mmCIF file of N, CA and C in Angstrom:
data_model
loop_
_atom_site.group_PDB
_atom_site.id
_atom_site.type_symbol
_atom_site.label_atom_id
_atom_site.label_comp_id
_atom_site.label_asym_id
_atom_site.label_seq_id
_atom_site.Cartn_x
_atom_site.Cartn_y
_atom_site.Cartn_z
ATOM 1 N N TRP S 70 73.438 -73.343 224.728
ATOM 2 C CA TRP S 70 72.962 -74.700 225.006
ATOM 3 C C TRP S 70 72.476 -75.380 223.729
ATOM 4 N N GLY S 71 72.442 -74.615 222.631
ATOM 5 C CA GLY S 71 71.995 -75.201 221.366
ATOM 6 C C GLY S 71 72.932 -76.305 220.900
ATOM 7 N N GLU S 72 74.240 -76.076 221.070
ATOM 8 C CA GLU S 72 75.211 -77.081 220.632
ATOM 9 C C GLU S 72 75.060 -78.356 221.455
ATOM 10 N N ILE S 73 74.830 -78.203 222.760
ATOM 11 C CA ILE S 73 74.654 -79.383 223.615
ATOM 12 C C ILE S 73 73.426 -80.163 223.155
ATOM 13 N N LEU S 74 72.341 -79.438 222.846
ATOM 14 C CA LEU S 74 71.118 -80.095 222.392
ATOM 15 C C LEU S 74 71.387 -80.857 221.100
ATOM 16 N N MET S 75 72.148 -80.249 220.193
ATOM 17 C CA MET S 75 72.453 -80.903 218.929
ATOM 18 C C MET S 75 73.256 -82.180 219.163
ATOM 19 N N SER S 76 74.243 -82.129 220.060
ATOM 20 C CA SER S 76 75.062 -83.314 220.332
ATOM 21 C C SER S 76 74.192 -84.421 220.919
ATOM 22 N N ASP S 77 73.295 -84.071 221.842
ATOM 23 C CA ASP S 77 72.398 -85.077 222.421
ATOM 24 C C ASP S 77 71.505 -85.663 221.334
ATOM 25 N N ALA S 78 71.023 -84.795 220.439
ATOM 26 C CA ALA S 78 70.152 -85.264 219.358
ATOM 27 C C ALA S 78 70.910 -86.249 218.477
ATOM 28 N N LYS S 79 72.162 -85.950 218.159
ATOM 29 C CA LYS S 79 72.957 -86.854 217.318
ATOM 30 C C LYS S 79 73.102 -88.211 217.998
ATOM 31 N N MET S 80 73.371 -88.206 219.303
ATOM 32 C CA MET S 80 73.509 -89.468 220.033
ATOM 33 C C MET S 80 72.203 -90.249 219.964
ATOM 34 N N LEU S 81 71.080 -89.550 220.162
ATOM 35 C CA LEU S 81 69.782 -90.219 220.129
ATOM 36 C C LEU S 81 69.517 -90.792 218.739
ATOM 37 N N LEU S 82 69.865 -90.022 217.709
ATOM 38 C CA LEU S 82 69.615 -90.486 216.344
ATOM 39 C C LEU S 82 70.458 -91.718 216.047
ATOM 40 N N GLU S 83 71.694 -91.745 216.552
ATOM 41 C CA GLU S 83 72.552 -92.907 216.306
ATOM 42 C C GLU S 83 71.952 -94.156 216.947
ATOM 43 N N ILE S 84 71.273 -93.981 218.074
ATOM 44 C CA ILE S 84 70.711 -95.136 218.777
ATOM 45 C C ILE S 84 69.339 -95.501 218.211
ATOM 46 N N SER S 85 68.464 -94.517 218.067
ATOM 47 C CA SER S 85 67.089 -94.819 217.659
ATOM 48 C C SER S 85 66.908 -94.652 216.154
ATOM 49 N N PRO S 86 65.959 -95.372 215.565
ATOM 50 C CA PRO S 86 65.716 -95.311 214.121
ATOM 51 C C PRO S 86 64.809 -94.156 213.719
ATOM 52 N N GLY S 87 64.308 -93.381 214.692
ATOM 53 C CA GLY S 87 63.361 -92.308 214.367
ATOM 54 C C GLY S 87 64.050 -90.999 214.051
ATOM 55 N N ALA S 88 65.029 -91.034 213.142
ATOM 56 C CA ALA S 88 65.779 -89.808 212.826
ATOM 57 C C ALA S 88 64.867 -88.794 212.135
ATOM 58 N N ARG S 89 64.113 -89.245 211.159
ATOM 59 C CA ARG S 89 63.235 -88.316 210.423
ATOM 60 C C ARG S 89 62.188 -87.733 211.358
ATOM 61 N N LEU S 90 61.627 -88.575 212.214
ATOM 62 C CA LEU S 90 60.590 -88.098 213.136
ATOM 63 C C LEU S 90 61.160 -87.033 214.059
ATOM 64 N N TRP S 91 62.374 -87.276 214.582
ATOM 65 C CA TRP S 91 63.000 -86.306 215.501
ATOM 66 C C TRP S 91 63.258 -84.993 214.773
ATOM 67 N N ARG S 92 63.719 -85.077 213.512
ATOM 68 C CA ARG S 92 63.966 -83.845 212.745
ATOM 69 C C ARG S 92 62.661 -83.085 212.560
ATOM 70 N N LEU S 93 61.588 -83.809 212.258
ATOM 71 C CA LEU S 93 60.290 -83.164 212.051
ATOM 72 C C LEU S 93 59.858 -82.458 213.334
ATOM 73 N N VAL S 94 59.989 -83.154 214.467
ATOM 74 C CA VAL S 94 59.600 -82.563 215.755
ATOM 75 C C VAL S 94 60.441 -81.322 216.039
ATOM 76 N N ARG S 95 61.747 -81.420 215.815
ATOM 77 C CA ARG S 95 62.626 -80.265 216.086
ATOM 78 C C ARG S 95 62.241 -79.098 215.185
ATOM 79 N N GLY S 96 61.880 -79.386 213.938
ATOM 80 C CA GLY S 96 61.480 -78.319 213.019
ATOM 81 C C GLY S 96 60.233 -77.606 213.537
ATOM 82 N N PHE S 97 59.233 -78.386 213.953
ATOM 83 C CA PHE S 97 58.007 -77.776 214.463
ATOM 84 C C PHE S 97 58.291 -76.973 215.725
ATOM 85 N N MET S 98 59.134 -77.518 216.595
ATOM 86 C CA MET S 98 59.449 -76.817 217.844
ATOM 87 C C MET S 98 60.133 -75.491 217.550
ATOM 88 N N SER S 99 61.109 -75.490 216.635
ATOM 89 C CA SER S 99 61.837 -74.248 216.319
ATOM 90 C C SER S 99 60.872 -73.215 215.750
ATOM 91 N N VAL S 100 59.988 -73.634 214.853
ATOM 92 C CA VAL S 100 59.014 -72.701 214.263
ATOM 93 C C VAL S 100 58.096 -72.161 215.355
ATOM 94 N N PHE S 101 57.651 -73.037 216.257
ATOM 95 C CA PHE S 101 56.745 -72.624 217.333
ATOM 96 C C PHE S 101 57.421 -71.593 218.223
ATOM 97 N N VAL S 102 58.683 -71.836 218.565
ATOM 98 C CA VAL S 102 59.419 -70.906 219.431
ATOM 99 C C VAL S 102 59.593 -69.562 218.725
ATOM 100 N N LEU S 103 59.938 -69.601 217.431
ATOM 101 C CA LEU S 103 60.142 -68.347 216.692
ATOM 102 C C LEU S 103 58.838 -67.556 216.645
ATOM 103 N N ARG S 104 57.712 -68.233 216.431
ATOM 104 C CA ARG S 104 56.424 -67.530 216.373
ATOM 105 C C ARG S 104 56.109 -66.903 217.720
ATOM 106 N N ASN S 105 56.346 -67.641 218.793
ATOM 107 C CA ASN S 105 56.074 -67.098 220.127
ATOM 108 C C ASN S 105 56.978 -65.904 220.399
ATOM 109 N N ARG S 106 58.226 -65.987 219.974
ATOM 110 C CA ARG S 106 59.178 -64.902 220.214
ATOM 111 C C ARG S 106 58.687 -63.642 219.495
ATOM 112 N N ASP S 107 58.210 -63.806 218.254
ATOM 113 C CA ASP S 107 57.703 -62.639 217.517
ATOM 114 C C ASP S 107 56.452 -62.102 218.199
ATOM 115 N N ARG S 108 55.618 -62.999 218.697
ATOM 116 C CA ARG S 108 54.365 -62.586 219.332
ATOM 117 C C ARG S 108 54.672 -61.745 220.562
ATOM 118 N N VAL S 109 55.653 -62.191 221.351
ATOM 119 C CA VAL S 109 56.017 -61.437 222.562
ATOM 120 C C VAL S 109 56.923 -60.285 222.150
#
């Protein structure tokens, strides 16, 4: 489902001007998930 998420993100970025903000949020989310995965 990662590829689907990426395609949706690209569509959103093409429409909205918050490309940098979305990248920042995705970066934090990925780091958060990786930390939780290591914790569990």
